[in-house]
Coordinates of C-alpha atoms and ligand atoms in Angstrom, one line a residue:
M1 CA 107.5 -16.0 -89.4
N2 CA 107.5 -19.2 -91.6
K3 CA 105.5 -21.6 -89.4
S4 CA 106.4 -24.7 -91.4
L5 CA 110.2 -24.0 -91.2
E6 CA 109.8 -23.2 -87.5
Y7 CA 108.1 -26.5 -86.8
Q8 CA 110.7 -28.4 -88.8
Y9 CA 113.5 -26.9 -86.8
K10 CA 111.8 -27.5 -83.5
Q11 CA 111.2 -31.1 -84.5
Q12 CA 114.8 -31.7 -85.4
L13 CA 116.0 -30.1 -82.1
A14 CA 113.4 -32.2 -80.2
S15 CA 114.7 -35.4 -81.7
Y16 CA 118.0 -34.8 -79.9
L17 CA 116.2 -34.4 -76.6
D18 CA 113.8 -37.4 -77.0
T19 CA 110.9 -35.1 -77.0
T20 CA 108.4 -33.5 -79.4
A21 CA 108.4 -30.1 -81.1
D22 CA 105.8 -28.5 -78.8
H23 CA 108.2 -28.5 -75.9
I24 CA 110.9 -26.5 -77.8
Y25 CA 110.7 -22.6 -77.6
L26 CA 112.9 -20.5 -79.9
Y27 CA 114.6 -17.2 -78.9
Y28 CA 117.0 -14.6 -80.4
K29 CA 119.7 -15.8 -78.0
G30 CA 120.3 -18.4 -75.3
R31 CA 120.3 -15.7 -72.6
V32 CA 116.8 -14.7 -73.7
A33 CA 115.6 -18.3 -73.3
L34 CA 117.0 -18.2 -69.8
Y35 CA 115.2 -14.9 -69.0
A36 CA 111.9 -16.4 -70.3
I37 CA 112.3 -19.5 -68.2
L38 CA 113.0 -17.5 -65.1
Q39 CA 109.9 -15.5 -65.7
A40 CA 107.8 -18.6 -66.2
M41 CA 109.2 -19.7 -62.8
Q42 CA 107.9 -16.4 -61.5
V43 CA 111.4 -15.3 -60.3
G44 CA 111.4 -11.7 -59.0
K45 CA 112.4 -9.3 -56.4
G46 CA 113.6 -11.0 -53.2
D47 CA 114.2 -14.3 -54.8
E48 CA 117.6 -16.0 -55.0
V49 CA 119.0 -18.0 -57.9
I50 CA 122.0 -20.3 -57.3
L51 CA 124.5 -20.6 -60.1
P52 CA 128.2 -21.6 -60.6
A53 CA 130.9 -19.0 -60.1
F54 CA 132.3 -19.9 -63.4
T55 CA 129.9 -18.8 -66.1
C56 CA 129.1 -16.1 -68.6
V57 CA 127.9 -12.7 -67.3
V58 CA 124.7 -12.9 -69.3
V59 CA 123.5 -15.6 -66.9
P60 CA 123.5 -13.4 -63.7
N61 CA 122.3 -10.5 -65.9
A62 CA 119.1 -12.4 -66.7
I63 CA 118.6 -12.9 -63.0
K64 CA 119.4 -9.2 -62.1
Y65 CA 117.0 -7.9 -64.8
L66 CA 114.1 -9.6 -62.9
G67 CA 115.2 -8.0 -59.6
A68 CA 116.4 -11.3 -58.1
T69 CA 119.8 -12.0 -56.6
P70 CA 122.4 -14.4 -58.1
V71 CA 124.0 -16.6 -55.4
Y72 CA 127.2 -18.1 -56.6
V73 CA 128.7 -21.5 -55.7
D74 CA 132.4 -22.4 -56.1
I75 CA 133.3 -25.1 -58.6
D76 CA 134.6 -28.6 -58.5
P77 CA 138.2 -28.3 -59.9
H78 CA 137.7 -31.4 -62.0
T79 CA 134.4 -30.7 -63.7
Y80 CA 134.4 -26.9 -63.7
N81 CA 130.7 -27.2 -62.6
A82 CA 129.1 -26.0 -59.3
D83 CA 130.2 -28.2 -56.3
I84 CA 127.1 -30.0 -55.0
A85 CA 128.0 -29.6 -51.3
G86 CA 128.4 -25.8 -52.0
I87 CA 125.0 -25.8 -53.6
E88 CA 123.4 -27.4 -50.5
K89 CA 125.1 -24.8 -48.3
A90 CA 123.9 -21.9 -50.5
I91 CA 120.2 -22.9 -50.3
S92 CA 118.2 -20.5 -48.2
P93 CA 114.4 -19.9 -47.7
R94 CA 114.7 -17.4 -50.6
T95 CA 116.1 -19.8 -53.1
K96 CA 113.8 -20.2 -56.0
V97 CA 116.0 -21.8 -58.7
I98 CA 119.3 -23.7 -59.0
I99 CA 121.1 -23.4 -62.4
C100 CA 123.5 -26.1 -63.2
Q101 CA 125.7 -25.9 -66.3
N102 CA 127.4 -28.3 -68.8
T103 CA 130.7 -26.4 -68.7
F104 CA 132.7 -27.0 -71.9
G105 CA 130.1 -29.7 -72.7
L106 CA 130.3 -31.7 -69.4
S107 CA 127.3 -32.2 -67.1
S108 CA 127.9 -33.4 -63.6
N109 CA 125.6 -34.3 -60.7
V110 CA 122.6 -33.0 -62.5
D111 CA 120.3 -35.8 -61.2
A112 CA 121.6 -35.3 -57.6
I113 CA 121.1 -31.5 -57.9
H114 CA 117.6 -32.0 -59.2
R115 CA 116.8 -34.4 -56.3
L116 CA 118.2 -31.9 -53.8
A117 CA 116.2 -29.1 -55.3
R118 CA 113.0 -31.2 -55.1
Q119 CA 113.5 -31.8 -51.4
H120 CA 113.5 -28.0 -50.9
H121 CA 110.7 -27.2 -53.5
I122 CA 113.2 -25.4 -55.7
Y123 CA 113.2 -25.3 -59.5
T124 CA 116.2 -26.4 -61.5
I125 CA 117.4 -25.1 -64.9
E126 CA 120.2 -26.7 -66.9
D127 CA 122.4 -24.3 -68.7
C128 CA 123.1 -26.4 -71.8
T129 CA 124.6 -23.7 -73.8
H130 CA 127.8 -25.8 -74.2
G131 CA 126.2 -29.2 -74.1
F132 CA 123.5 -29.7 -76.8
G133 CA 124.0 -33.2 -78.2
G134 CA 125.9 -34.4 -75.1
T135 CA 124.5 -36.7 -72.4
Y136 CA 124.5 -37.3 -68.7
K137 CA 124.3 -40.9 -67.6
G138 CA 123.1 -41.8 -71.0
K139 CA 120.2 -39.2 -71.2
P140 CA 120.4 -36.1 -73.3
N141 CA 121.7 -32.9 -71.6
G142 CA 118.8 -30.8 -70.4
T143 CA 116.4 -33.6 -69.7
Y144 CA 116.9 -34.0 -66.0
C145 CA 115.9 -30.5 -64.8
D146 CA 112.6 -28.6 -64.8
A147 CA 113.8 -26.6 -67.8
A148 CA 116.9 -26.2 -69.9
F149 CA 118.2 -23.6 -72.3
Y150 CA 120.7 -23.9 -75.2
S151 CA 122.7 -21.5 -77.3
T152 CA 123.4 -21.6 -81.0
Q153 CA 125.8 -18.6 -81.0
W154 CA 128.9 -18.9 -83.2
N155 CA 131.1 -21.0 -81.0
K156 CA 128.4 -23.3 -79.8
P157 CA 127.6 -27.0 -80.6
F158 CA 126.0 -25.8 -83.9
S159 CA 125.5 -22.2 -85.0
T160 CA 122.8 -19.8 -86.1
G161 CA 125.1 -16.8 -85.7
V162 CA 123.3 -15.8 -82.5
G163 CA 120.4 -17.8 -81.2
G164 CA 119.0 -20.1 -78.5
F165 CA 116.1 -22.2 -77.4
A166 CA 114.4 -23.6 -74.3
F167 CA 113.1 -27.0 -73.5
I168 CA 110.3 -27.4 -70.9
Q169 CA 108.0 -30.3 -70.3
D170 CA 106.2 -29.2 -67.1
K171 CA 102.6 -28.2 -67.9
T172 CA 102.3 -25.3 -65.4
L173 CA 105.6 -23.9 -66.5
E174 CA 104.6 -24.2 -70.2
Q175 CA 101.4 -22.3 -69.5
N176 CA 103.3 -19.6 -67.8
L177 CA 105.8 -19.5 -70.6
A178 CA 103.1 -19.0 -73.2
L179 CA 102.0 -15.8 -71.3
V180 CA 105.6 -14.6 -71.0
N181 CA 106.2 -15.3 -74.7
S182 CA 103.3 -13.1 -75.7
N183 CA 105.6 -10.1 -74.9
L184 CA 108.4 -11.3 -77.3
E185 CA 109.4 -8.7 -79.9
Q186 CA 110.1 -9.8 -83.5
P187 CA 113.8 -9.0 -84.5
A188 CA 114.1 -5.7 -86.4
I189 CA 115.0 -5.7 -90.1
K190 CA 118.4 -4.3 -89.1
D191 CA 119.0 -7.3 -86.8
T192 CA 118.3 -9.8 -89.6
M193 CA 120.3 -7.8 -92.2
S194 CA 123.3 -7.6 -89.9
L195 CA 123.0 -11.4 -89.2
R196 CA 122.8 -12.1 -92.9
M197 CA 125.9 -10.0 -93.5
L198 CA 127.7 -12.0 -90.9
Y199 CA 126.7 -15.3 -92.4
F200 CA 128.0 -14.1 -95.7
V201 CA 131.4 -12.9 -94.3
R202 CA 131.9 -16.1 -92.2
E203 CA 131.1 -18.5 -95.1
K204 CA 132.3 -16.7 -98.2
I205 CA 135.1 -14.4 -97.2
L206 CA 136.7 -15.9 -94.1
S207 CA 139.3 -18.1 -95.7
D208 CA 142.2 -19.5 -93.7
K209 CA 144.5 -16.8 -95.1
C210 CA 142.6 -13.8 -93.9
Y211 CA 141.1 -15.4 -90.7
W212 CA 143.2 -13.6 -88.2
H213 CA 142.7 -10.1 -89.9
M214 CA 139.0 -10.7 -90.2
I215 CA 138.7 -11.8 -86.6
S216 CA 140.3 -8.6 -85.4
L217 CA 138.0 -6.6 -87.7
Y218 CA 134.9 -8.5 -86.4
R219 CA 135.9 -7.9 -82.8
W220 CA 136.3 -4.2 -83.6
L221 CA 133.0 -4.0 -85.4
S222 CA 131.1 -5.9 -82.7
R223 CA 132.7 -3.7 -79.9
H224 CA 131.3 -0.7 -81.8
Q225 CA 127.9 -2.4 -82.3
L226 CA 128.3 -2.4 -86.1
V227 CA 127.7 -6.2 -86.4
Q228 CA 126.0 -8.8 -84.3
G229 CA 128.4 -9.6 -81.5
S230 CA 127.5 -12.1 -78.8
S231 CA 127.2 -9.4 -76.0
S232 CA 126.7 -5.7 -76.2
G233 CA 129.1 -3.4 -74.3
M234 CA 126.2 -2.7 -71.9
E235 CA 125.8 -6.3 -70.9
I236 CA 129.5 -6.4 -69.8
C237 CA 129.6 -3.2 -67.8
S238 CA 126.2 -2.9 -66.2
V239 CA 123.2 -4.7 -65.0
A240 CA 120.7 -2.5 -66.8
Q241 CA 118.7 -4.5 -69.3
P242 CA 119.4 -3.4 -73.0
N243 CA 116.5 -2.2 -75.0
H244 CA 114.8 -4.8 -77.3
Y245 CA 116.4 -7.6 -75.3
F246 CA 113.4 -10.0 -75.3
K247 CA 113.3 -11.0 -78.9
A248 CA 112.1 -14.0 -80.8
M249 CA 114.2 -16.0 -83.3
S250 CA 114.1 -14.8 -86.9
D251 CA 113.4 -16.9 -90.0
A252 CA 117.0 -16.2 -91.1
Q253 CA 118.3 -17.9 -87.9
I254 CA 115.9 -20.8 -88.3
K255 CA 117.1 -21.4 -91.8
K256 CA 120.7 -21.3 -90.7
G257 CA 119.9 -23.7 -87.8
L258 CA 118.3 -26.2 -90.1
Q259 CA 121.3 -26.1 -92.4
N260 CA 123.9 -26.3 -89.6
L261 CA 122.2 -28.9 -87.5
Q262 CA 123.1 -31.4 -90.3
T263 CA 126.8 -31.0 -89.4
L264 CA 126.3 -31.8 -85.7
P265 CA 126.7 -35.6 -85.6
H266 CA 130.0 -35.3 -87.5
L267 CA 131.1 -32.4 -85.3
M268 CA 130.3 -34.4 -82.1
Q269 CA 132.5 -37.2 -83.3
L270 CA 135.3 -34.9 -84.3
R271 CA 135.2 -33.1 -81.0
K272 CA 135.6 -36.3 -79.0
H273 CA 138.3 -37.6 -81.3
N274 CA 140.4 -34.4 -80.9
A275 CA 139.7 -34.3 -77.1
R276 CA 141.2 -37.8 -76.8
L277 CA 144.4 -36.7 -78.6
Y278 CA 144.7 -33.6 -76.4
N279 CA 144.1 -35.7 -73.3
D280 CA 146.6 -38.3 -74.3
Y281 CA 149.2 -35.5 -74.7
L282 CA 148.4 -34.1 -71.2
L283 CA 148.4 -37.5 -69.5
K284 CA 151.7 -38.4 -71.1
H285 CA 153.3 -35.2 -69.8
N286 CA 151.8 -35.3 -66.3
K287 CA 149.7 -32.2 -66.9
T288 CA 146.1 -31.5 -65.8
F289 CA 143.8 -33.8 -67.9
V290 CA 140.1 -34.6 -68.1
N291 CA 139.2 -37.8 -66.3
P292 CA 138.9 -40.4 -69.1
Q293 CA 135.8 -41.9 -67.3
L294 CA 134.0 -38.6 -68.2
F295 CA 134.5 -39.0 -71.9
P296 CA 131.3 -40.9 -72.9
D297 CA 129.1 -38.1 -71.7
H298 CA 131.4 -35.1 -72.5
A299 CA 130.5 -33.1 -75.6
F300 CA 133.9 -31.3 -75.6
L301 CA 132.7 -28.1 -77.1
K302 CA 136.1 -26.8 -76.0
F303 CA 139.0 -28.6 -74.4
P304 CA 140.2 -27.0 -71.1
V305 CA 143.9 -26.6 -70.4
L306 CA 145.5 -24.8 -67.5
V307 CA 148.6 -22.7 -67.9
K308 CA 150.9 -20.4 -66.0
Q309 CA 151.5 -16.9 -67.4
R310 CA 148.4 -17.0 -69.6
E311 CA 149.1 -13.6 -71.3
R312 CA 152.4 -15.0 -72.5
V313 CA 150.8 -18.1 -73.8
L314 CA 148.1 -16.1 -75.6
A315 CA 150.6 -13.9 -77.2
L316 CA 152.5 -17.0 -78.5
A317 CA 149.3 -18.5 -79.8
E318 CA 148.4 -15.4 -81.7
K319 CA 151.9 -15.3 -83.2
Q320 CA 151.6 -18.9 -84.3
H321 CA 148.0 -18.5 -85.4
I322 CA 146.6 -21.0 -82.9
P323 CA 142.9 -20.2 -82.2
L324 CA 142.8 -20.4 -78.4
G325 CA 139.7 -19.5 -76.4
E326 CA 139.6 -17.8 -73.0
W327 CA 136.3 -19.1 -71.6
F328 CA 136.1 -18.4 -68.6
C329 CA 138.9 -16.0 -67.8
S330 CA 136.7 -14.6 -65.1
P331 CA 134.1 -16.2 -62.8
I332 CA 131.6 -14.1 -64.7
H333 CA 133.2 -14.1 -68.1
P334 CA 134.3 -11.7 -69.7
V335 CA 133.9 -9.2 -66.8
R336 CA 137.3 -8.5 -65.3
E337 CA 136.4 -5.9 -62.6
N338 CA 133.6 -4.6 -60.4
W339 CA 132.2 -8.1 -59.8
E340 CA 130.3 -6.8 -56.8
T341 CA 127.9 -5.2 -59.3
W342 CA 126.8 -8.8 -60.1
N343 CA 126.8 -9.8 -56.3
L344 CA 130.1 -11.7 -56.7
H345 CA 132.8 -11.4 -54.0
A346 CA 135.9 -13.1 -55.4
K347 CA 137.4 -14.1 -52.0
D348 CA 134.5 -16.5 -51.5
F349 CA 135.4 -18.6 -54.6
P350 CA 139.0 -19.7 -54.4
V351 CA 138.7 -22.6 -56.8
A352 CA 136.9 -20.6 -59.5
M353 CA 139.3 -17.7 -59.1
E354 CA 142.4 -19.9 -59.5
K355 CA 140.9 -21.8 -62.5
S356 CA 139.8 -18.5 -64.2
R357 CA 143.4 -17.2 -63.9
Q358 CA 144.8 -20.4 -65.5
I359 CA 142.2 -21.5 -68.0
L360 CA 142.5 -21.6 -71.8
N361 CA 140.5 -23.7 -74.2
L362 CA 141.7 -25.6 -77.2
P363 CA 139.4 -25.8 -80.3
T364 CA 137.9 -29.3 -80.8
D365 CA 136.4 -28.9 -84.2
E366 CA 139.6 -28.5 -86.2
K367 CA 140.1 -31.2 -88.9
N368 CA 143.8 -31.2 -88.4
I369 CA 145.1 -30.6 -84.9
E370 CA 148.7 -31.5 -85.5
K371 CA 149.6 -27.9 -85.4
I372 CA 147.8 -27.5 -82.1
L373 CA 149.5 -30.6 -80.6
Q374 CA 152.8 -29.1 -81.7
F375 CA 151.9 -25.8 -80.0
L376 CA 151.2 -27.7 -76.8
D377 CA 154.7 -29.0 -77.0
N378 CA 156.1 -25.5 -77.6
I379 CA 154.3 -24.3 -74.4
N380 CA 154.9 -27.4 -72.4
E381 CA 156.8 -25.5 -69.7
F382 CA 153.7 -23.3 -69.1
L383 CA 151.2 -26.1 -68.8
V384 CA 149.9 -26.8 -65.3
Ligands
PLP1 C1 127.7 -20.8 -69.8 C2 126.9 -19.8 -70.7 N1 125.6 -19.6 -70.4 C3 124.9 -18.8 -71.2 C4 125.4 -18.2 -72.4 C5 124.5 -17.3 -73.2 O1 124.3 -17.8 -74.5 P1 123.9 -16.8 -75.7 O2 125.2 -16.2 -76.1 O3 123.3 -17.7 -76.7 O4 122.9 -15.8 -75.1 C6 126.7 -18.4 -72.7 C7 127.3 -17.8 -73.8 O5 128.0 -17.7 -74.5 C8 127.5 -19.3 -71.8 O6 128.8 -19.5 -72.1

């Protein structure tokens, strides 16, 4: 591990969070950072962890790996984040942690959730995997709660291929975390080789012309575990912890992080700019839009749109080469069945269920979104 590069990277991350490098902890993926924080909070068998019913399955996985129980809360239809009244109802004597999330880059009620948790002597964790660089009431995302974790996976605010980090300032938690981190494995040579191959393919081979063919190839390779995908098959179909899960960040990721972090200020501006254009379109056509008052704090990693007949819209997008996303097509994305395995009972979450049936996400980091605005017009009849 190159200590000087590691320090430099942590320092640059810390500058976005108004903190110092010693409060930043690097991990192989964002989910691993969450798992480490949960351990530092001594979450274990018999404990409950509250989280939104509109998240990625790797979040409840980290809870289940420790023998604790995920307790879901339905979402607010306007923010796609856990509804605070629902959080209050879900608190029980077993609740140890509340996880709040900056879905698509939007934080909401983080201060109020933290206050509520304090009254009940419960920890809070902010899932900032979509929200690094964004703010809530003027303060950086992740700075209201007892701890926060971030992702630097491909589609995240900036990328290290796969990657993540945690931010903690509480002394006791940091001491606990130091012990937890003594069990971290270093990534294997095969991990870093496959990451380097992926960097090469993404940067040198993936031109606009072959993008769609290469994306199909990448999905196939990652399904068969031949390149670094975001989640292994096992994480999507079971709650058994994969081998070599608890890994540190490699030097290759740190180098990539230092390089790509330079692009973040520009990307943040571009995302907001594009989001405004999408929102103007939706407002003009009386479709579901994002409340403009939320714009100053919203990082707009993706722009949410709601549609009828999603499969049809997706097929049209593929034909017209529009890169639409499907976060979160399930309350525990991307799992489409056997939700009970993750303690989720669909009937209890009507809002999350409805939104996960309708949601699609528009890319916000494209330089020219004329084609996407034109596509919105083509699918106008499907927009909700
Ligand atoms: C809401 C949410 N939380 C956590 C994660 C996990 O991040 P990572 O892929 O870096 O483990 C994701 C992943 O994509 C996510 O969307």
